[in-house]
């Protein structure tokens, strides 16, 4: 029986990469019924909001969604759609698997790590105020509850995927209260998983080590701002945002999405690389139990990249969205 999945095409290159993804999933035999929902610029025109209530209701009802990128209009009073989605649906874990792909020219081999980022608080809790004119304060909110559930999520993921080690990334020497609490909780949770290795690292040292030898890392877990920066850094280690999938997971709902934005500079030109969204869709299929189809899609991505077949310009090819989609379908 087909599983209903909420589909938010987004805007900019969103609709282009979404229809490429749908073609590949259909050819791969995914058993999915798409439930269309709106967000981004088309939703403003139709519903007066970048993230209409109906979209949130559909995500709550069906519990699994696949989302294309959405533009957040700057200076028009709209809050970031992604921040709102994470808050409203309590999508507390951002999960980004990062691995070396064949045929992609990068300086590193054997990268195979997962970045697990706390998605709901830290410096992105949205608590800012003007103290006096010229002085602004941002609150870095850290709670035991959120620390515990994100570190536990990272260890559970390591256990399920047979990974060897969780690296907790922090700056407790400079922020002894907030990151001190996070670190203390991470150590407590680590004690519950003696069969998974645990390592603590300062975020600055970790960035340097990742640049020197990313292959020694396995699962990385951290607070929101560090995670935002580190997950893009890690995407860069394996070829960039056009390739890396992502998921935002909550207790009741999960939204899968490519990590790149709406790329207004190439929107509507048929040049967008759909691989990141297609790999996010493969993660979604795994989440709903369609593992064989997910594996077939991932294998096709690897084969296509290795053969340099139909690749888009960001991947060094001279093809476009259509040629890459065709190659991916041929290689299924
Ligand atoms: P961006 O990721 O849209 O673009 C950065 C550069 O990467 C551009 O040169 C673009 O052409 C290229 N690029 C991105 N994805 C590509 C793809 N799939 N294929 C080929 N080239 C690709 O980042 P930018 O310009 O900072 O943001 C544009 C808009 O997207 C903003 O309104 C931002 O708020 C929004 N955004 C939305 C996200 C989401 O919905 N998940 C995430 C990041 C940004």
mmCIF file of N, CA and C in Angstrom, residues 10-114:
data_model
loop_
_atom_site.group_PDB
_atom_site.id
_atom_site.type_symbol
_atom_site.label_atom_id
_atom_site.label_comp_id
_atom_site.label_asym_id
_atom_site.label_seq_id
_atom_site.Cartn_x
_atom_site.Cartn_y
_atom_site.Cartn_z
ATOM 1 N N UNK A 10 8.030 24.150 -2.646
ATOM 2 C CA UNK A 10 8.777 25.377 -2.365
ATOM 3 C C UNK A 10 8.779 26.314 -3.559
ATOM 4 N N UNK A 11 9.839 27.122 -3.683
ATOM 5 C CA UNK A 11 9.887 28.079 -4.800
ATOM 6 C C UNK A 11 11.305 28.129 -5.368
ATOM 7 N N UNK A 12 11.571 29.093 -6.251
ATOM 8 C CA UNK A 12 12.888 29.140 -6.901
ATOM 9 C C UNK A 12 13.102 27.846 -7.682
ATOM 10 N N UNK A 13 14.232 27.157 -7.418
ATOM 11 C CA UNK A 13 14.481 25.876 -8.109
ATOM 12 C C UNK A 13 13.674 24.732 -7.485
ATOM 13 N N UNK A 14 12.935 25.015 -6.402
ATOM 14 C CA UNK A 14 12.186 23.974 -5.687
ATOM 15 C C UNK A 14 11.314 23.124 -6.610
ATOM 16 N N UNK A 15 10.392 23.746 -7.393
ATOM 17 C CA UNK A 15 9.522 22.940 -8.259
ATOM 18 C C UNK A 15 10.302 22.120 -9.284
ATOM 19 N N UNK A 16 11.434 22.644 -9.780
ATOM 20 C CA UNK A 16 12.220 21.904 -10.787
ATOM 21 C C UNK A 16 12.842 20.655 -10.175
ATOM 22 N N UNK A 17 13.475 20.810 -8.993
ATOM 23 C CA UNK A 17 14.118 19.626 -8.401
ATOM 24 C C UNK A 17 13.059 18.667 -7.853
ATOM 25 N N UNK A 18 11.901 19.211 -7.457
ATOM 26 C CA UNK A 18 10.830 18.344 -6.943
ATOM 27 C C UNK A 18 10.290 17.453 -8.057
ATOM 28 N N UNK A 19 10.058 18.022 -9.253
ATOM 29 C CA UNK A 19 9.498 17.136 -10.276
ATOM 30 C C UNK A 19 10.533 16.118 -10.746
ATOM 31 N N UNK A 20 11.827 16.480 -10.746
ATOM 32 C CA UNK A 20 12.876 15.498 -11.076
ATOM 33 C C UNK A 20 12.853 14.370 -10.038
ATOM 34 N N UNK A 21 12.734 14.744 -8.771
ATOM 35 C CA UNK A 21 12.710 13.742 -7.690
ATOM 36 C C UNK A 21 11.509 12.800 -7.870
ATOM 37 N N UNK A 22 10.343 13.381 -8.217
ATOM 38 C CA UNK A 22 9.141 12.537 -8.371
ATOM 39 C C UNK A 22 9.336 11.529 -9.506
ATOM 40 N N UNK A 23 9.948 11.988 -10.604
ATOM 41 C CA UNK A 23 10.196 11.064 -11.734
ATOM 42 C C UNK A 23 11.091 9.905 -11.304
ATOM 43 N N UNK A 24 12.163 10.229 -10.563
ATOM 44 C CA UNK A 24 13.109 9.180 -10.153
ATOM 45 C C UNK A 24 12.436 8.205 -9.184
ATOM 46 N N UNK A 25 11.663 8.741 -8.226
ATOM 47 C CA UNK A 25 11.017 7.845 -7.254
ATOM 48 C C UNK A 25 10.006 6.932 -7.932
ATOM 49 N N UNK A 26 9.288 7.488 -8.898
ATOM 50 C CA UNK A 26 8.307 6.654 -9.596
ATOM 51 C C UNK A 26 9.022 5.534 -10.367
ATOM 52 N N UNK A 27 10.106 5.909 -11.067
ATOM 53 C CA UNK A 27 10.845 4.898 -11.843
ATOM 54 C C UNK A 27 11.467 3.845 -10.926
ATOM 55 N N UNK A 28 11.812 4.245 -9.707
ATOM 56 C CA UNK A 28 12.447 3.298 -8.771
ATOM 57 C C UNK A 28 11.430 2.390 -8.089
ATOM 58 N N UNK A 29 10.148 2.710 -8.257
ATOM 59 C CA UNK A 29 9.107 1.867 -7.674
ATOM 60 C C UNK A 29 8.721 2.228 -6.253
ATOM 61 N N UNK A 30 8.935 3.500 -5.868
ATOM 62 C CA UNK A 30 8.539 3.926 -4.516
ATOM 63 C C UNK A 30 7.014 3.884 -4.386
ATOM 64 N N UNK A 31 6.534 3.372 -3.264
ATOM 65 C CA UNK A 31 5.093 3.300 -3.021
ATOM 66 C C UNK A 31 4.675 4.498 -2.180
ATOM 67 N N UNK A 32 4.452 5.628 -2.865
ATOM 68 C CA UNK A 32 4.181 6.882 -2.167
ATOM 69 C C UNK A 32 3.026 7.600 -2.842
ATOM 70 N N UNK A 33 2.105 8.151 -2.042
ATOM 71 C CA UNK A 33 1.067 9.034 -2.596
ATOM 72 C C UNK A 33 1.379 10.445 -2.120
ATOM 73 N N UNK A 34 1.585 11.349 -3.044
ATOM 74 C CA UNK A 34 1.963 12.715 -2.662
ATOM 75 C C UNK A 34 0.738 13.517 -2.228
ATOM 76 N N UNK A 35 0.875 14.205 -1.099
ATOM 77 C CA UNK A 35 -0.182 15.099 -0.613
ATOM 78 C C UNK A 35 0.377 16.515 -0.732
ATOM 79 N N UNK A 36 -0.135 17.280 -1.693
ATOM 80 C CA UNK A 36 0.479 18.571 -2.000
ATOM 81 C C UNK A 36 0.218 19.608 -0.906
ATOM 82 N N UNK A 37 1.263 20.335 -0.527
ATOM 83 C CA UNK A 37 1.114 21.433 0.445
ATOM 84 C C UNK A 37 1.969 22.606 -0.016
ATOM 85 N N UNK A 38 1.678 23.776 0.529
ATOM 86 C CA UNK A 38 2.342 24.981 0.008
ATOM 87 C C UNK A 38 3.179 25.681 1.065
ATOM 88 N N UNK A 39 4.294 26.248 0.606
ATOM 89 C CA UNK A 39 5.106 27.125 1.463
ATOM 90 C C UNK A 39 5.981 27.962 0.549
ATOM 91 N N UNK A 40 6.494 29.075 1.079
ATOM 92 C CA UNK A 40 7.361 29.942 0.277
ATOM 93 C C UNK A 40 6.564 31.002 -0.470
ATOM 94 N N UNK A 41 7.159 31.535 -1.534
ATOM 95 C CA UNK A 41 6.546 32.674 -2.238
ATOM 96 C C UNK A 41 5.168 32.357 -2.828
ATOM 97 N N UNK A 42 4.947 31.168 -3.449
ATOM 98 C CA UNK A 42 3.604 30.894 -3.983
ATOM 99 C C UNK A 42 2.547 30.887 -2.880
ATOM 100 N N UNK A 43 2.948 30.493 -1.654
ATOM 101 C CA UNK A 43 1.998 30.456 -0.546
ATOM 102 C C UNK A 43 1.636 31.862 -0.084
ATOM 103 N N UNK A 44 2.574 32.811 -0.234
ATOM 104 C CA UNK A 44 2.270 34.200 0.140
ATOM 105 C C UNK A 44 1.175 34.723 -0.783
ATOM 106 N N UNK A 45 1.341 34.453 -2.107
ATOM 107 C CA UNK A 45 0.343 34.934 -3.075
ATOM 108 C C UNK A 45 -1.025 34.312 -2.798
ATOM 109 N N UNK A 46 -1.036 33.034 -2.460
ATOM 110 C CA UNK A 46 -2.313 32.318 -2.324
ATOM 111 C C UNK A 46 -2.947 32.427 -0.941
ATOM 112 N N UNK A 47 -2.103 32.368 0.103
ATOM 113 C CA UNK A 47 -2.639 32.295 1.469
ATOM 114 C C UNK A 47 -2.200 33.471 2.360
ATOM 115 N N UNK A 48 -1.341 34.360 1.819
ATOM 116 C CA UNK A 48 -0.901 35.520 2.608
ATOM 117 C C UNK A 48 0.133 35.173 3.671
ATOM 118 N N UNK A 49 0.713 33.967 3.589
ATOM 119 C CA UNK A 49 1.705 33.566 4.590
ATOM 120 C C UNK A 49 2.708 32.629 3.919
ATOM 121 N N UNK A 50 3.997 32.760 4.268
ATOM 122 C CA UNK A 50 4.985 31.841 3.688
ATOM 123 C C UNK A 50 4.793 30.410 4.187
ATOM 124 N N UNK A 51 4.173 30.287 5.354
ATOM 125 C CA UNK A 51 3.931 28.937 5.891
ATOM 126 C C UNK A 51 2.482 28.863 6.396
ATOM 127 N N UNK A 52 1.532 28.549 5.488
ATOM 128 C CA UNK A 52 0.122 28.550 5.879
ATOM 129 C C UNK A 52 -0.202 27.457 6.907
ATOM 130 N N UNK A 53 -1.228 27.733 7.680
ATOM 131 C CA UNK A 53 -1.657 26.783 8.715
ATOM 132 C C UNK A 53 -1.987 25.408 8.121
ATOM 133 N N UNK A 54 -2.604 25.396 6.897
ATOM 134 C CA UNK A 54 -2.965 24.104 6.278
ATOM 135 C C UNK A 54 -1.739 23.212 6.113
ATOM 136 N N UNK A 55 -0.598 23.832 5.772
ATOM 137 C CA UNK A 55 0.623 23.049 5.549
ATOM 138 C C UNK A 55 1.073 22.397 6.855
ATOM 139 N N UNK A 56 1.028 23.184 7.930
ATOM 140 C CA UNK A 56 1.392 22.621 9.241
ATOM 141 C C UNK A 56 0.434 21.496 9.618
ATOM 142 N N UNK A 57 -0.866 21.706 9.359
ATOM 143 C CA UNK A 57 -1.872 20.693 9.711
ATOM 144 C C UNK A 57 -1.621 19.394 8.936
ATOM 145 N N UNK A 58 -1.273 19.532 7.630
ATOM 146 C CA UNK A 58 -1.014 18.328 6.823
ATOM 147 C C UNK A 58 0.221 17.582 7.338
ATOM 148 N N UNK A 59 1.259 18.334 7.723
ATOM 149 C CA UNK A 59 2.473 17.677 8.263
ATOM 150 C C UNK A 59 2.131 16.936 9.555
ATOM 151 N N UNK A 60 1.298 17.560 10.406
ATOM 152 C CA UNK A 60 0.925 16.905 11.677
ATOM 153 C C UNK A 60 0.109 15.647 11.395
ATOM 154 N N UNK A 61 -0.767 15.750 10.383
ATOM 155 C CA UNK A 61 -1.659 14.626 10.110
ATOM 156 C C UNK A 61 -0.914 13.438 9.508
ATOM 157 N N UNK A 62 -0.056 13.702 8.502
ATOM 158 C CA UNK A 62 0.588 12.581 7.788
ATOM 159 C C UNK A 62 1.965 12.224 8.353
ATOM 160 N N UNK A 63 2.560 13.132 9.119
ATOM 161 C CA UNK A 63 3.785 12.852 9.892
ATOM 162 C C UNK A 63 5.074 12.736 9.105
ATOM 163 N N UNK A 64 4.976 12.656 7.795
ATOM 164 C CA UNK A 64 6.195 12.599 6.978
ATOM 165 C C UNK A 64 6.033 13.588 5.830
ATOM 166 N N UNK A 65 7.059 14.409 5.622
ATOM 167 C CA UNK A 65 6.993 15.374 4.520
ATOM 168 C C UNK A 65 8.338 15.448 3.816
ATOM 169 N N UNK A 66 8.259 15.831 2.531
ATOM 170 C CA UNK A 66 9.464 16.091 1.750
ATOM 171 C C UNK A 66 9.336 17.535 1.275
ATOM 172 N N UNK A 67 10.392 18.296 1.494
ATOM 173 C CA UNK A 67 10.269 19.739 1.246
ATOM 174 C C UNK A 67 11.365 20.248 0.319
ATOM 175 N N UNK A 68 10.971 21.026 -0.672
ATOM 176 C CA UNK A 68 11.933 21.738 -1.518
ATOM 177 C C UNK A 68 12.323 23.032 -0.829
ATOM 178 N N UNK A 69 13.320 23.745 -1.363
ATOM 179 C CA UNK A 69 13.757 24.982 -0.714
ATOM 180 C C UNK A 69 12.720 26.098 -0.835
ATOM 181 N N UNK A 70 12.676 26.965 0.142
ATOM 182 C CA UNK A 70 11.730 28.094 0.149
ATOM 183 C C UNK A 70 12.482 29.389 0.422
ATOM 184 N N UNK A 71 12.166 30.408 -0.347
ATOM 185 C CA UNK A 71 12.751 31.726 -0.110
ATOM 186 C C UNK A 71 12.090 32.357 1.104
ATOM 187 N N UNK A 72 12.897 32.972 1.976
ATOM 188 C CA UNK A 72 12.317 33.781 3.043
ATOM 189 C C UNK A 72 12.478 35.241 2.623
ATOM 190 N N UNK A 73 11.353 35.933 2.272
ATOM 191 C CA UNK A 73 11.495 37.323 1.834
ATOM 192 C C UNK A 73 12.123 38.170 2.949
ATOM 193 N N UNK A 74 13.187 38.893 2.599
ATOM 194 C CA UNK A 74 13.909 39.660 3.625
ATOM 195 C C UNK A 74 13.232 41.013 3.826
ATOM 196 N N UNK A 75 13.092 41.427 5.084
ATOM 197 C CA UNK A 75 12.592 42.762 5.413
ATOM 198 C C UNK A 75 11.100 42.946 5.189
ATOM 199 N N UNK A 76 10.336 41.828 5.020
ATOM 200 C CA UNK A 76 8.897 41.986 4.807
ATOM 201 C C UNK A 76 8.113 41.440 5.991
ATOM 202 N N UNK A 77 8.793 41.220 7.102
ATOM 203 C CA UNK A 77 8.114 40.792 8.323
ATOM 204 C C UNK A 77 7.868 39.294 8.400
ATOM 205 N N UNK A 78 8.408 38.497 7.436
ATOM 206 C CA UNK A 78 8.218 37.046 7.506
ATOM 207 C C UNK A 78 9.374 36.408 8.270
ATOM 208 N N UNK A 79 9.056 35.490 9.174
ATOM 209 C CA UNK A 79 10.102 34.733 9.862
ATOM 210 C C UNK A 79 10.498 33.539 8.987
ATOM 211 N N UNK A 80 11.733 33.062 9.152
ATOM 212 C CA UNK A 80 12.214 31.937 8.351
ATOM 213 C C UNK A 80 11.253 30.749 8.448
ATOM 214 N N UNK A 81 10.902 30.205 7.279
ATOM 215 C CA UNK A 81 9.983 29.063 7.235
ATOM 216 C C UNK A 81 10.580 27.872 7.987
ATOM 217 N N UNK A 82 11.867 27.662 7.779
ATOM 218 C CA UNK A 82 12.489 26.485 8.397
ATOM 219 C C UNK A 82 12.500 26.580 9.904
ATOM 220 N N UNK A 83 12.814 27.782 10.413
ATOM 221 C CA UNK A 83 12.821 27.953 11.874
ATOM 222 C C UNK A 83 11.408 27.724 12.413
ATOM 223 N N UNK A 84 10.394 28.257 11.692
ATOM 224 C CA UNK A 84 9.006 28.077 12.147
ATOM 225 C C UNK A 84 8.586 26.616 12.121
ATOM 226 N N UNK A 85 8.943 25.922 11.013
ATOM 227 C CA UNK A 85 8.580 24.498 10.920
ATOM 228 C C UNK A 85 9.179 23.701 12.079
ATOM 229 N N UNK A 86 10.455 23.987 12.364
ATOM 230 C CA UNK A 86 11.130 23.242 13.439
ATOM 231 C C UNK A 86 10.472 23.507 14.768
ATOM 232 N N UNK A 87 10.109 24.784 15.005
ATOM 233 C CA UNK A 87 9.486 25.138 16.291
ATOM 234 C C UNK A 87 8.087 24.548 16.410
ATOM 235 N N UNK A 88 7.265 24.809 15.375
ATOM 236 C CA UNK A 88 5.850 24.409 15.439
ATOM 237 C C UNK A 88 5.714 22.897 15.545
ATOM 238 N N UNK A 89 6.579 22.156 14.829
ATOM 239 C CA UNK A 89 6.441 20.698 14.795
ATOM 240 C C UNK A 89 7.438 20.004 15.718
ATOM 241 N N UNK A 90 8.191 20.809 16.473
ATOM 242 C CA UNK A 90 9.196 20.298 17.407
ATOM 243 C C UNK A 90 10.132 19.289 16.722
ATOM 244 N N UNK A 91 10.676 19.700 15.587
ATOM 245 C CA UNK A 91 11.617 18.848 14.836
ATOM 246 C C UNK A 91 12.996 19.063 15.460
ATOM 247 N N UNK A 92 13.270 18.351 16.516
ATOM 248 C CA UNK A 92 14.405 18.716 17.371
ATOM 249 C C UNK A 92 15.770 18.257 16.854
ATOM 250 N N UNK A 93 15.764 17.269 15.954
ATOM 251 C CA UNK A 93 17.057 16.759 15.482
ATOM 252 C C UNK A 93 17.246 17.023 13.994
ATOM 253 N N UNK A 94 18.293 17.754 13.660
ATOM 254 C CA UNK A 94 18.660 17.881 12.252
ATOM 255 C C UNK A 94 19.730 16.828 11.971
ATOM 256 N N UNK A 95 19.492 16.027 10.959
ATOM 257 C CA UNK A 95 20.393 14.912 10.677
ATOM 258 C C UNK A 95 20.933 15.060 9.260
ATOM 259 N N UNK A 96 22.249 15.112 9.154
ATOM 260 C CA UNK A 96 22.827 15.260 7.819
ATOM 261 C C UNK A 96 23.941 14.234 7.603
ATOM 262 N N UNK A 97 23.665 13.188 6.835
ATOM 263 C CA UNK A 97 24.718 12.219 6.533
ATOM 264 C C UNK A 97 25.640 12.775 5.446
ATOM 265 N N UNK A 98 26.925 12.671 5.674
ATOM 266 C CA UNK A 98 27.899 13.241 4.750
ATOM 267 C C UNK A 98 28.896 12.144 4.388
ATOM 268 N N UNK A 99 28.923 11.761 3.102
ATOM 269 C CA UNK A 99 29.910 10.731 2.744
ATOM 270 C C UNK A 99 30.525 11.015 1.379
ATOM 271 N N UNK A 100 31.747 10.535 1.213
ATOM 272 C CA UNK A 100 32.450 10.691 -0.057
ATOM 273 C C UNK A 100 31.675 9.969 -1.149
ATOM 274 N N UNK A 101 31.530 10.613 -2.293
ATOM 275 C CA UNK A 101 30.807 9.995 -3.405
ATOM 276 C C UNK A 101 31.766 9.755 -4.559
ATOM 277 N N UNK A 102 31.582 8.646 -5.272
ATOM 278 C CA UNK A 102 32.505 8.360 -6.370
ATOM 279 C C UNK A 102 32.372 9.410 -7.472
ATOM 280 N N UNK A 103 33.484 9.724 -8.098
ATOM 281 C CA UNK A 103 33.441 10.643 -9.247
ATOM 282 C C UNK A 103 33.371 12.108 -8.871
ATOM 283 N N UNK A 104 33.265 12.419 -7.571
ATOM 284 C CA UNK A 104 33.210 13.826 -7.159
ATOM 285 C C UNK A 104 34.609 14.226 -6.694
ATOM 286 N N UNK A 105 35.143 15.245 -7.346
ATOM 287 C CA UNK A 105 36.533 15.599 -7.133
ATOM 288 C C UNK A 105 36.686 16.455 -5.869
ATOM 289 N N UNK A 106 37.077 15.797 -4.770
ATOM 290 C CA UNK A 106 37.319 16.502 -3.499
ATOM 291 C C UNK A 106 38.650 16.001 -2.920
ATOM 292 N N UNK A 107 39.249 16.768 -2.013
ATOM 293 C CA UNK A 107 40.570 16.354 -1.504
ATOM 294 C C UNK A 107 40.537 15.187 -0.515
ATOM 295 N N UNK A 108 39.343 14.707 -0.147
ATOM 296 C CA UNK A 108 39.277 13.687 0.907
ATOM 297 C C UNK A 108 38.679 12.374 0.404
ATOM 298 N N UNK A 109 39.197 11.263 0.944
ATOM 299 C CA UNK A 109 38.607 9.933 0.691
ATOM 300 C C UNK A 109 37.949 9.469 1.979
ATOM 301 N N UNK A 110 37.075 8.492 1.844
ATOM 302 C CA UNK A 110 36.554 7.777 3.019
ATOM 303 C C UNK A 110 35.870 8.636 4.064
ATOM 304 N N UNK A 111 35.256 9.738 3.655
ATOM 305 C CA UNK A 111 34.462 10.488 4.630
ATOM 306 C C UNK A 111 33.119 9.773 4.755
ATOM 307 N N UNK A 112 32.719 9.480 5.975
ATOM 308 C CA UNK A 112 31.433 8.828 6.200
ATOM 309 C C UNK A 112 30.992 9.189 7.611
ATOM 310 N N UNK A 113 30.347 10.349 7.724
ATOM 311 C CA UNK A 113 29.958 10.807 9.054
ATOM 312 C C UNK A 113 28.527 11.325 9.015
ATOM 313 N N UNK A 114 27.956 11.513 10.212
ATOM 314 C CA UNK A 114 26.605 12.075 10.311
ATOM 315 C C UNK A 114 26.659 13.253 11.282
#
